[in-house]
Coordinates of C-alpha atoms in Angstrom, one line a residue:
M295 CA 81.0 19.8 20.8
K296 CA 78.9 17.4 18.8
P297 CA 79.9 13.8 19.6
T298 CA 80.3 10.9 17.2
I299 CA 76.9 9.4 17.2
L300 CA 76.7 5.7 17.0
N301 CA 73.8 3.5 16.0
R302 CA 72.8 0.9 18.5
F303 CA 70.5 -2.1 19.0
W304 CA 67.2 -1.0 20.6
V305 CA 65.4 -3.9 22.2
M306 CA 62.1 -4.6 20.5
L307 CA 59.4 -5.4 23.0
M308 CA 56.7 -7.9 22.2
V309 CA 54.0 -9.2 24.5
L310 CA 52.5 -12.6 23.5
A311 CA 50.3 -14.8 25.6
L312 CA 50.6 -18.3 24.2
A313 CA 48.7 -21.5 24.9
T314 CA 50.0 -24.8 26.2
L315 CA 52.6 -26.7 24.1
A316 CA 51.3 -29.6 22.1
C317 CA 52.8 -32.1 19.8
Y318 CA 53.0 -31.3 16.1
G319 CA 51.6 -33.9 13.7
G320 CA 51.6 -37.5 14.8
G321 CA 52.0 -41.1 13.7
N322 CA 55.1 -43.2 13.4
P323 CA 58.3 -41.9 11.6
P324 CA 59.1 -43.4 8.2
I325 CA 61.7 -46.0 7.7
V326 CA 64.5 -44.0 6.1
S327 CA 66.4 -45.4 3.2
P328 CA 68.1 -43.7 0.2
V329 CA 65.7 -42.6 -2.5
T330 CA 65.9 -45.0 -5.4
P331 CA 66.9 -43.3 -8.6
E332 CA 65.1 -43.8 -11.9
P333 CA 66.6 -46.3 -14.3
N334 CA 69.3 -44.9 -16.6
N335 CA 70.6 -46.6 -19.6
N336 CA 73.8 -44.5 -19.6
P337 CA 74.7 -44.0 -15.9
I338 CA 77.6 -41.7 -15.0
D339 CA 79.2 -42.3 -11.6
T340 CA 82.6 -40.6 -11.8
G341 CA 82.3 -37.8 -9.2
S342 CA 85.4 -36.4 -10.9
G343 CA 84.2 -33.0 -11.9
N344 CA 81.5 -33.9 -14.4
G345 CA 78.6 -33.6 -12.0
L346 CA 76.9 -36.2 -9.7
S347 CA 75.6 -39.5 -10.8
Q348 CA 72.0 -40.5 -10.2
T349 CA 73.1 -42.8 -7.4
Q350 CA 75.0 -40.0 -5.7
R351 CA 72.1 -37.5 -6.2
A352 CA 69.7 -40.0 -4.7
K353 CA 71.8 -40.4 -1.6
L354 CA 72.2 -36.6 -1.1
I355 CA 68.5 -36.1 -1.6
S356 CA 67.8 -38.7 1.2
A357 CA 70.2 -36.9 3.5
T358 CA 68.6 -33.5 3.0
V359 CA 65.9 -32.6 5.4
Q360 CA 63.3 -29.8 5.7
I361 CA 63.3 -28.0 9.1
Y362 CA 60.3 -26.3 10.6
G363 CA 60.4 -23.6 13.2
L364 CA 57.4 -24.6 15.3
F365 CA 55.6 -22.1 17.5
N366 CA 52.8 -22.7 20.0
K367 CA 49.6 -21.3 18.6
D368 CA 46.3 -22.2 20.3
G369 CA 47.7 -25.3 21.9
Q370 CA 49.3 -26.7 18.7
L371 CA 52.9 -26.5 17.4
T372 CA 52.5 -24.6 14.2
P373 CA 55.2 -24.0 11.5
L374 CA 56.0 -20.3 11.2
Y375 CA 59.1 -20.7 8.9
T376 CA 61.0 -23.4 7.2
G377 CA 64.7 -24.1 6.3
S378 CA 66.8 -26.9 5.2
G379 CA 69.5 -29.1 6.8
T380 CA 72.0 -31.9 6.0
I381 CA 72.2 -35.2 7.9
L382 CA 75.9 -35.8 8.9
S383 CA 75.6 -39.1 10.8
P384 CA 73.5 -42.2 10.9
S385 CA 72.3 -41.1 14.4
G386 CA 70.5 -38.0 13.1
M387 CA 73.0 -35.2 13.6
I388 CA 72.1 -32.3 11.3
L389 CA 73.9 -29.3 10.1
T390 CA 71.9 -26.1 9.3
N391 CA 72.0 -22.3 9.7
A392 CA 71.8 -20.6 13.1
H393 CA 68.9 -18.4 11.9
V394 CA 67.0 -21.6 11.1
A395 CA 67.8 -23.5 14.4
S396 CA 68.1 -20.7 16.9
P397 CA 67.3 -17.1 15.8
A398 CA 68.0 -16.0 19.4
S399 CA 71.7 -16.7 18.7
Q400 CA 71.6 -13.8 16.2
G401 CA 69.8 -11.4 18.5
E402 CA 66.2 -12.3 17.6
P403 CA 64.8 -14.0 20.8
D404 CA 61.2 -13.2 19.7
M405 CA 61.7 -15.5 16.7
E406 CA 63.1 -18.5 18.8
P407 CA 60.9 -21.5 18.0
D408 CA 59.4 -23.7 20.7
A409 CA 60.5 -26.8 18.8
L410 CA 62.3 -27.8 15.6
G411 CA 60.4 -30.2 13.3
I412 CA 62.3 -32.5 10.9
A413 CA 60.7 -33.7 7.7
I414 CA 62.3 -36.6 5.8
V415 CA 62.3 -37.2 2.0
E416 CA 60.7 -40.6 1.2
S417 CA 60.3 -39.9 -2.5
E418 CA 61.9 -37.2 -4.7
D419 CA 58.5 -36.4 -6.3
K420 CA 56.6 -36.0 -3.0
P421 CA 56.8 -33.5 -0.1
P422 CA 59.0 -34.6 2.8
V423 CA 57.2 -36.3 5.7
A424 CA 57.2 -34.5 9.1
S425 CA 58.7 -37.2 11.3
Y426 CA 61.0 -36.1 14.1
I427 CA 61.8 -33.4 16.6
A428 CA 65.4 -32.1 17.0
E429 CA 67.2 -30.1 19.6
V430 CA 70.2 -27.7 19.2
R431 CA 73.5 -29.1 20.2
A432 CA 75.9 -26.3 19.0
V433 CA 75.2 -22.9 17.6
D434 CA 77.3 -19.9 16.4
G435 CA 75.3 -16.8 15.7
F436 CA 78.3 -15.1 14.1
L437 CA 78.9 -17.9 11.6
D438 CA 75.2 -18.5 11.2
L439 CA 75.7 -22.2 11.7
A440 CA 74.1 -24.7 14.0
V441 CA 74.2 -28.5 14.7
I442 CA 71.0 -30.1 15.8
Q443 CA 70.2 -33.7 16.9
I444 CA 67.1 -35.7 16.4
V445 CA 65.8 -36.7 19.8
S446 CA 62.2 -37.9 19.4
T447 CA 59.5 -38.8 16.9
V448 CA 57.1 -36.1 15.9
D449 CA 54.5 -37.4 18.4
G450 CA 57.0 -37.2 21.3
A451 CA 58.2 -40.7 21.6
S452 CA 61.9 -40.8 22.7
I453 CA 64.5 -42.2 20.4
D454 CA 67.9 -43.9 20.9
P455 CA 70.0 -42.1 18.3
N456 CA 72.3 -45.1 18.1
S457 CA 69.5 -47.2 16.9
L458 CA 68.9 -45.0 13.8
N459 CA 70.4 -45.6 10.4
F460 CA 70.0 -42.4 8.4
P461 CA 71.6 -41.8 5.0
F462 CA 74.3 -39.2 5.6
V463 CA 76.7 -36.9 3.8
E464 CA 80.5 -37.1 4.4
L465 CA 82.4 -33.9 5.1
G466 CA 84.5 -32.4 2.3
D467 CA 87.4 -30.0 2.4
S468 CA 86.3 -26.5 1.4
N469 CA 89.9 -25.3 1.6
Q470 CA 90.5 -27.4 -1.5
T471 CA 87.6 -25.8 -3.4
H472 CA 88.6 -23.6 -6.3
V473 CA 87.1 -21.1 -8.7
G474 CA 85.3 -22.9 -11.5
D475 CA 84.6 -26.1 -9.5
H476 CA 81.2 -27.6 -9.9
V477 CA 78.8 -27.3 -7.0
S478 CA 75.3 -28.9 -6.4
I479 CA 72.7 -27.4 -4.2
F480 CA 69.9 -29.4 -2.4
G481 CA 67.2 -27.9 -0.3
F482 CA 63.6 -26.7 0.1
P483 CA 63.4 -23.1 -1.3
G484 CA 60.0 -21.6 -1.1
I485 CA 60.0 -20.9 -4.8
G486 CA 60.6 -24.6 -5.5
G487 CA 57.2 -25.8 -4.1
D488 CA 56.8 -28.6 -1.6
T489 CA 59.3 -31.1 -2.9
I490 CA 63.1 -31.1 -2.8
T491 CA 64.8 -28.8 -5.3
F492 CA 68.2 -29.4 -7.0
T493 CA 70.2 -26.6 -8.6
E494 CA 73.8 -26.5 -9.8
G495 CA 76.5 -24.1 -10.8
S496 CA 80.1 -23.1 -10.3
V497 CA 82.2 -21.7 -7.6
S498 CA 82.4 -18.1 -8.6
G499 CA 85.0 -16.9 -6.0
F500 CA 85.4 -16.2 -2.3
T501 CA 84.5 -13.4 0.0
S502 CA 86.6 -12.4 3.0
E503 CA 85.5 -11.3 6.5
D504 CA 87.6 -9.7 9.2
Q505 CA 87.3 -12.4 11.8
L506 CA 87.3 -15.3 9.3
G507 CA 89.9 -14.6 6.7
D508 CA 89.8 -14.9 2.9
R509 CA 87.4 -17.8 2.7
A510 CA 84.6 -16.6 4.8
W511 CA 82.1 -17.2 2.0
I512 CA 82.1 -19.4 -1.1
K513 CA 80.5 -17.4 -4.0
T514 CA 78.4 -19.4 -6.5
D515 CA 76.1 -18.7 -9.4
A516 CA 73.9 -21.7 -8.4
T517 CA 70.4 -20.6 -7.6
I518 CA 69.8 -20.2 -3.8
A519 CA 66.5 -18.9 -2.5
G520 CA 64.5 -18.5 0.7
G521 CA 64.1 -22.0 2.3
N522 CA 67.4 -23.2 1.0
S523 CA 69.0 -21.8 4.2
G524 CA 71.0 -24.5 6.0
G525 CA 70.8 -26.9 3.1
L526 CA 73.5 -28.9 1.2
G527 CA 76.2 -27.6 -1.1
A528 CA 78.1 -30.6 -2.4
D529 CA 81.1 -31.2 -4.6
D530 CA 81.3 -33.8 -7.3
N531 CA 82.4 -36.5 -4.8
A532 CA 79.1 -36.1 -3.0
R533 CA 80.6 -34.5 0.0
I534 CA 79.4 -31.3 1.7
I535 CA 81.6 -28.3 1.1
G536 CA 79.3 -25.5 2.1
V537 CA 76.0 -24.4 3.7
P538 CA 73.7 -22.2 1.5
T539 CA 73.1 -19.2 3.8
Q540 CA 70.5 -16.4 3.7
A541 CA 68.7 -14.7 6.5
S542 CA 66.8 -11.5 7.1
S543 CA 63.4 -10.9 8.6
G544 CA 60.9 -8.7 6.9
G545 CA 58.4 -6.5 8.6
A546 CA 56.0 -9.3 9.2
G547 CA 58.7 -11.8 10.3
D548 CA 58.9 -13.5 6.8
V549 CA 62.3 -14.7 5.7
T550 CA 63.5 -12.8 2.7
D551 CA 66.4 -13.4 0.3
C552 CA 68.7 -10.7 1.6
R553 CA 71.3 -10.3 4.4
Q554 CA 74.3 -8.3 5.4
I555 CA 77.3 -10.4 4.4
Q556 CA 79.8 -7.8 3.3
D557 CA 81.4 -4.7 4.8
T558 CA 79.8 -2.4 2.2
N559 CA 80.3 0.8 4.1
K560 CA 84.0 -0.1 4.8
D561 CA 83.8 0.6 8.6
G562 CA 85.6 -2.6 9.5
T563 CA 82.4 -4.4 10.7
V564 CA 79.7 -6.5 9.0
D565 CA 76.5 -5.4 10.7
Q566 CA 73.0 -3.9 10.1
N567 CA 74.6 -0.7 8.8
D568 CA 75.9 -2.4 5.7
S569 CA 73.9 -2.8 2.5
C570 CA 71.7 -5.9 2.2
I571 CA 73.1 -8.4 -0.3
P572 CA 70.5 -10.5 -2.2
I573 CA 70.7 -14.2 -1.7
G574 CA 68.8 -15.7 -4.6
G575 CA 70.0 -13.6 -7.5
F576 CA 73.0 -14.3 -9.7
I577 CA 75.8 -14.5 -7.2
N578 CA 75.0 -16.3 -3.9
A579 CA 76.9 -17.5 -0.9
L580 CA 77.7 -20.7 1.0
R581 CA 79.4 -20.8 4.4
P582 CA 82.4 -23.1 4.0
I583 CA 82.2 -26.5 5.8
E584 CA 85.6 -25.9 7.4
L585 CA 84.1 -23.2 9.5
A586 CA 81.4 -25.6 10.7
K587 CA 83.8 -28.4 11.8
P588 CA 84.4 -27.0 15.3
L589 CA 80.6 -27.0 16.0
I590 CA 80.3 -30.6 14.6
Q591 CA 83.2 -31.8 16.7
A592 CA 81.7 -30.3 19.8
A593 CA 78.3 -31.8 19.1
Q594 CA 79.9 -35.2 18.5
A595 CA 81.8 -35.1 21.8
G596 CA 78.8 -33.8 23.7
R597 CA 80.6 -30.8 25.0
A598 CA 79.5 -27.2 25.0
Y599 CA 80.5 -25.0 22.1
V600 CA 81.5 -21.4 22.7
S601 CA 81.8 -19.2 19.7
P602 CA 85.2 -17.5 19.5
F603 CA 83.6 -14.6 17.5
S604 CA 81.8 -11.6 18.7
V605 CA 78.1 -11.5 17.8
S606 CA 76.4 -8.1 17.2
G607 CA 73.3 -7.5 19.3
V608 CA 73.7 -10.4 21.7
V609 CA 74.9 -10.2 25.3
S610 CA 77.9 -12.5 25.5
E611 CA 80.4 -10.9 28.0
A612 CA 80.2 -10.2 31.7
G613 CA 81.9 -6.8 31.5
S614 CA 85.3 -5.5 32.8
G615 CA 84.0 -4.0 36.0
G616 CA 85.9 -0.8 35.2
E617 CA 83.3 0.8 33.0
S618 CA 82.8 4.6 33.4
A619 CA 80.9 7.4 31.8
G620 CA 81.4 11.1 32.2
N621 CA 81.3 14.6 30.5
F622 CA 77.6 14.3 29.8
A623 CA 76.1 16.8 27.5
W624 CA 72.4 17.4 26.5
L625 CA 71.7 17.5 22.7
E626 CA 68.7 18.7 20.7
A627 CA 67.0 15.7 19.0
T628 CA 64.7 15.7 16.0
Y629 CA 62.1 13.0 15.9
G630 CA 61.6 11.0 12.7
A631 CA 60.6 7.6 11.3
D632 CA 64.0 6.0 12.2
G633 CA 64.1 7.4 15.8
C634 CA 65.7 10.7 17.0
E635 CA 68.5 12.4 15.1
L636 CA 70.8 14.2 17.5
G637 CA 72.1 17.7 17.0
N638 CA 73.8 20.5 18.8
A639 CA 74.4 20.9 22.6
V640 CA 71.7 22.6 24.6
T641 CA 71.1 23.5 28.3
S642 CA 67.3 23.0 28.3
F643 CA 64.4 21.9 26.1
P644 CA 61.2 23.7 25.2
A645 CA 57.7 22.4 25.9
S646 CA 56.3 19.9 23.3
T647 CA 59.8 18.4 22.8
L648 CA 59.3 14.9 21.2
C649 CA 62.6 13.5 22.4
I650 CA 65.7 14.6 24.2
G651 CA 69.3 13.5 23.4
A652 CA 72.5 13.1 25.5
S653 CA 76.1 12.3 24.9
F654 CA 78.9 11.1 27.1
D655 CA 82.5 9.9 27.0
Y656 CA 83.0 6.3 28.1
S657 CA 85.8 3.9 28.9
G658 CA 86.4 0.4 30.1
M659 CA 83.7 -1.1 27.9
T660 CA 83.6 -4.7 26.6
P661 CA 81.9 -5.5 23.3
G662 CA 79.0 -7.9 24.0
E663 CA 78.3 -6.8 27.6
L664 CA 74.9 -5.7 28.8
V665 CA 74.3 -2.0 28.9
R666 CA 71.3 -0.4 30.6
E667 CA 70.0 3.2 30.3
Q668 CA 67.8 4.4 33.2
W669 CA 66.0 7.7 32.5
Y670 CA 64.2 9.7 35.2
L671 CA 61.6 12.4 35.2
N672 CA 61.3 14.4 38.5
G673 CA 63.1 11.6 40.3
Q674 CA 60.8 8.8 39.0
P675 CA 61.6 6.2 36.3
A676 CA 60.7 7.5 32.8
G677 CA 62.2 4.9 30.6
E678 CA 64.7 2.0 30.6
Y679 CA 66.5 0.4 27.7
S680 CA 68.8 -2.7 27.7
Y681 CA 71.1 -3.7 24.8
A682 CA 74.3 -5.4 24.0
W683 CA 77.3 -3.1 23.7
D684 CA 78.4 -3.2 20.0
F685 CA 81.0 -0.5 20.0
K686 CA 84.6 0.3 21.0
T687 CA 86.2 0.1 24.4
D688 CA 86.6 3.9 24.7
G689 CA 85.0 6.8 22.9
T690 CA 81.9 9.1 22.8
F691 CA 78.4 7.8 22.6
G692 CA 75.1 9.4 21.8
T693 CA 71.6 8.3 22.9
Y694 CA 68.1 9.7 23.4
L695 CA 64.8 9.3 25.1
P696 CA 61.7 9.2 22.8
N697 CA 58.0 9.2 23.5
N698 CA 56.6 7.5 20.4
G699 CA 56.0 10.8 18.6
D700 CA 54.2 12.5 21.5
P701 CA 55.5 15.4 23.5
L702 CA 57.6 14.4 26.5
P703 CA 56.0 15.4 29.8
E704 CA 57.4 18.6 31.2
G705 CA 59.8 18.4 34.1
E706 CA 63.3 17.7 35.2
Y707 CA 65.1 14.7 33.5
Y708 CA 68.4 12.9 34.1
L709 CA 70.1 9.7 32.9
E710 CA 71.9 6.9 34.6
M711 CA 74.1 4.5 32.7
Y712 CA 74.7 0.9 33.9
A713 CA 76.9 -1.8 32.5
G714 CA 77.9 -5.5 32.9
N715 CA 76.4 -8.4 34.7
N716 CA 77.0 -6.7 38.0
N717 CA 74.8 -3.8 36.8
K718 CA 77.6 -1.3 37.7
L719 CA 76.6 2.4 37.7
M720 CA 78.9 4.0 35.1
G721 CA 77.8 7.5 35.6
T722 CA 75.0 10.0 36.1
S723 CA 74.2 13.0 33.9
P724 CA 73.3 16.4 35.3
A725 CA 69.6 17.2 35.2
V726 CA 67.9 19.1 32.4
Q727 CA 64.6 20.9 32.2
V728 CA 61.9 20.2 29.6
G729 CA 59.2 22.9 29.3
S730 CA 58.1 25.2 32.1
G731 CA 60.9 26.7 34.1
G732 CA 63.4 25.7 31.5
G733 CA 66.9 27.2 31.5
G734 CA 70.0 25.9 33.3
T735 CA 70.7 22.6 34.9
T736 CA 70.5 21.2 38.4
T737 CA 72.0 18.2 40.2
P738 CA 69.9 15.1 40.4
P739 CA 68.8 13.7 43.8
S740 CA 71.8 12.1 45.7
S741 CA 69.5 9.7 47.5
Q742 CA 67.1 7.2 46.1
G743 CA 65.4 6.4 49.4
D744 CA 62.0 7.1 47.9
T745 CA 62.4 4.2 45.4
I746 CA 62.8 0.4 45.5
T747 CA 64.5 -2.3 43.5
V748 CA 62.8 -5.5 42.3
Y749 CA 65.1 -8.4 41.3
G750 CA 64.9 -12.1 40.9
R751 CA 65.1 -15.1 38.6
V752 CA 62.6 -16.1 35.9
Y753 CA 62.5 -19.9 35.2
D754 CA 60.4 -22.6 33.5
A755 CA 57.9 -23.8 36.1
N756 CA 58.1 -27.4 34.8
T757 CA 61.9 -27.8 34.4
N758 CA 63.2 -25.1 36.7
N759 CA 65.6 -24.0 33.9
P760 CA 66.3 -20.3 33.7
I761 CA 64.6 -18.4 30.8
S762 CA 66.6 -15.8 29.0
G763 CA 65.2 -12.9 27.0
V764 CA 62.0 -12.5 29.1
S765 CA 60.7 -9.0 28.9
V766 CA 60.1 -7.4 32.3
F767 CA 57.8 -4.4 32.3
I768 CA 56.9 -1.9 34.9
L769 CA 53.6 -0.2 33.9
T770 CA 52.8 3.4 34.6
A771 CA 51.2 4.2 37.9
G772 CA 47.6 3.0 38.1
T773 CA 47.7 0.9 34.9
T774 CA 46.7 -2.7 35.3
Y775 CA 47.6 -5.6 33.0
D776 CA 44.1 -5.9 31.6
Q777 CA 44.0 -2.1 30.9
W778 CA 47.4 -2.4 29.1
Q779 CA 46.1 -5.3 27.1
N780 CA 43.0 -3.4 26.1
K781 CA 45.4 -0.6 24.8
N782 CA 47.2 -3.1 22.5
Y783 CA 50.2 -3.1 24.8
S784 CA 51.0 0.5 24.0
D785 CA 54.5 1.7 24.9
K786 CA 52.9 4.8 26.4
Y787 CA 52.0 2.7 29.5
I788 CA 55.5 1.3 30.1
A789 CA 57.5 3.1 32.8
A790 CA 60.5 0.8 32.6
S791 CA 61.5 -2.4 30.9
L792 CA 64.4 -4.8 30.3
K793 CA 65.1 -8.4 29.5
T794 CA 66.4 -11.3 31.6
E795 CA 70.0 -12.4 31.1
D796 CA 71.2 -15.9 30.1
N797 CA 70.8 -17.1 33.7
G798 CA 67.2 -15.8 33.9
L799 CA 68.2 -12.9 36.3
Y800 CA 66.7 -9.4 36.2
K801 CA 66.9 -6.2 38.3
I802 CA 64.8 -3.1 37.9
T803 CA 65.6 -0.1 40.1
G804 CA 64.0 3.2 40.7
I805 CA 60.4 2.1 41.3
P806 CA 58.7 4.8 43.4
R807 CA 57.3 4.0 46.9
N808 CA 53.7 4.6 47.9
T809 CA 52.6 4.4 44.3
Q810 CA 50.7 1.5 42.7
F811 CA 52.5 -0.3 39.9
T812 CA 52.1 -3.4 37.8
I813 CA 55.0 -5.7 36.9
V814 CA 54.7 -8.0 33.8
F815 CA 56.8 -10.9 32.7
S816 CA 56.4 -11.9 29.0
V817 CA 58.3 -14.1 26.5
E818 CA 57.1 -16.0 23.4
G819 CA 56.0 -19.6 24.2
Y820 CA 54.8 -18.9 27.7
Y821 CA 51.8 -17.4 29.4
D822 CA 52.3 -13.9 30.6
Q823 CA 52.8 -13.5 34.4
Y824 CA 52.0 -10.3 36.2
G825 CA 51.2 -8.6 39.5
D826 CA 48.7 -5.7 39.6
N827 CA 48.4 -2.8 42.0
L828 CA 51.6 -3.5 43.9
T829 CA 52.8 -0.9 46.4
A830 CA 55.9 -0.5 48.5
S831 CA 55.3 1.6 51.6
S832 CA 57.8 3.9 53.3
S833 CA 58.5 1.1 55.9
D834 CA 59.2 -1.6 53.3
P835 CA 62.8 -2.7 52.5
S836 CA 64.5 -1.1 49.6
E837 CA 65.0 -4.3 47.6
F838 CA 62.4 -7.1 46.9
E839 CA 63.2 -10.5 45.5
M840 CA 60.6 -11.8 43.1
N841 CA 61.3 -15.2 41.5
V842 CA 58.8 -16.1 38.7
G843 CA 58.0 -19.5 37.3
M844 CA 56.4 -19.4 33.8
N845 CA 54.1 -22.0 32.2
K846 CA 53.7 -22.9 28.6

């Protein structure tokens, strides 16, 4: 029987060796005061539906900031992307998008910045001045909203937030916003050059979302483009009613004007399988301020914010402990540009097979828990994949083992499935033969006494804080780190890999004894750590603890 094949999030592995963190820019921050409007012989200051007055616009301009995602490049913090934000308090609390403040909250840990730079508008006709550094105080990857707080000057001098006196925007009530109402947009779109950009339009309607109800998005015909993300959508009383929102990374990591914000395929979930909706055309979208208020309240109270929504692609649950997998079947798999397309059931695979597929029935799963696939060839690790479970509690799942377009080595393969923070073994497939001697199946080895497990915690060597999202690689036998580096970090030399959890913990099983291997720890913003030519003898224990401190 051909199973229902589900798409899943495959972890993208990147290896980056970055230099020591340094301060971005320098000098003293500017004295912030509202931008003075130009003289007007016929001022309008009603705020009653006829648009904003010059005085109101000047205040909103002063409270709109440009946000830089700063990354350590050759010892300097260098801007890689920009967004916008709105100051909500005199102490420098700022509302923006999650994909601007913390891409990791949306399943993109490789795009997580080393710092957030804040640039302040001193004059409406000049670029904003890079002045401060901010930290995340609350973030919700599902809502694509975040609250950040200014904590230091751009040259690293600490700041007492209570001593600041920023212009700020009052919160509006997006539930009282109606079709046809006027809306003003402030931000720093890339197409608008270096200075602040103002656009305006009308509320065109509302878009629903399963977990959020009928007002998940405010539709508007006001122009919103890349860089406007996280900026200010104001009503005619100069209050914030929505956050201009757009996010999607292109092939080179550039922010584009498109994202999945509607359930276009009608499967009940808004995810990467839906069509990309342009943000920057005729009808654009703002996230209503009402949805941001729980984050703002948590940040104001200094308490942790926990999203009540499930986030696709991000590990957020511990697991039920009752996960199980069974009724494994082997499936033919056709290799293509988008991976391996699974087909009919088979009992063996011919030589020169480019990938093999498997299906199984599962139960007891929790959306958001960690799932790990461990593939074996002739009893030794052949591949390992970790991802967040994005599917139902019970059902049938299809997966595959690729080899980057090259034929898989011939031999006997089998698959183990693990789930949850306790790394529970859900089930083990029967073995299948690829190539010579093919035909029929056998039972995989019942004992793993010829392998070891390496586990431990990865942490910041300076702060001792755990580091999540660190890629842990086991290289193929005899391959050193330098050799792998010289091969452009090719996946062909990776025998197993996974990423650390939120607490910095990792656990890799099935490493063969009496065979040299190299272990590598890599995450953006830190120097790679590795151990070459490690070997576990027959007399060594079956588990090794390896705690790793990483330096920036």
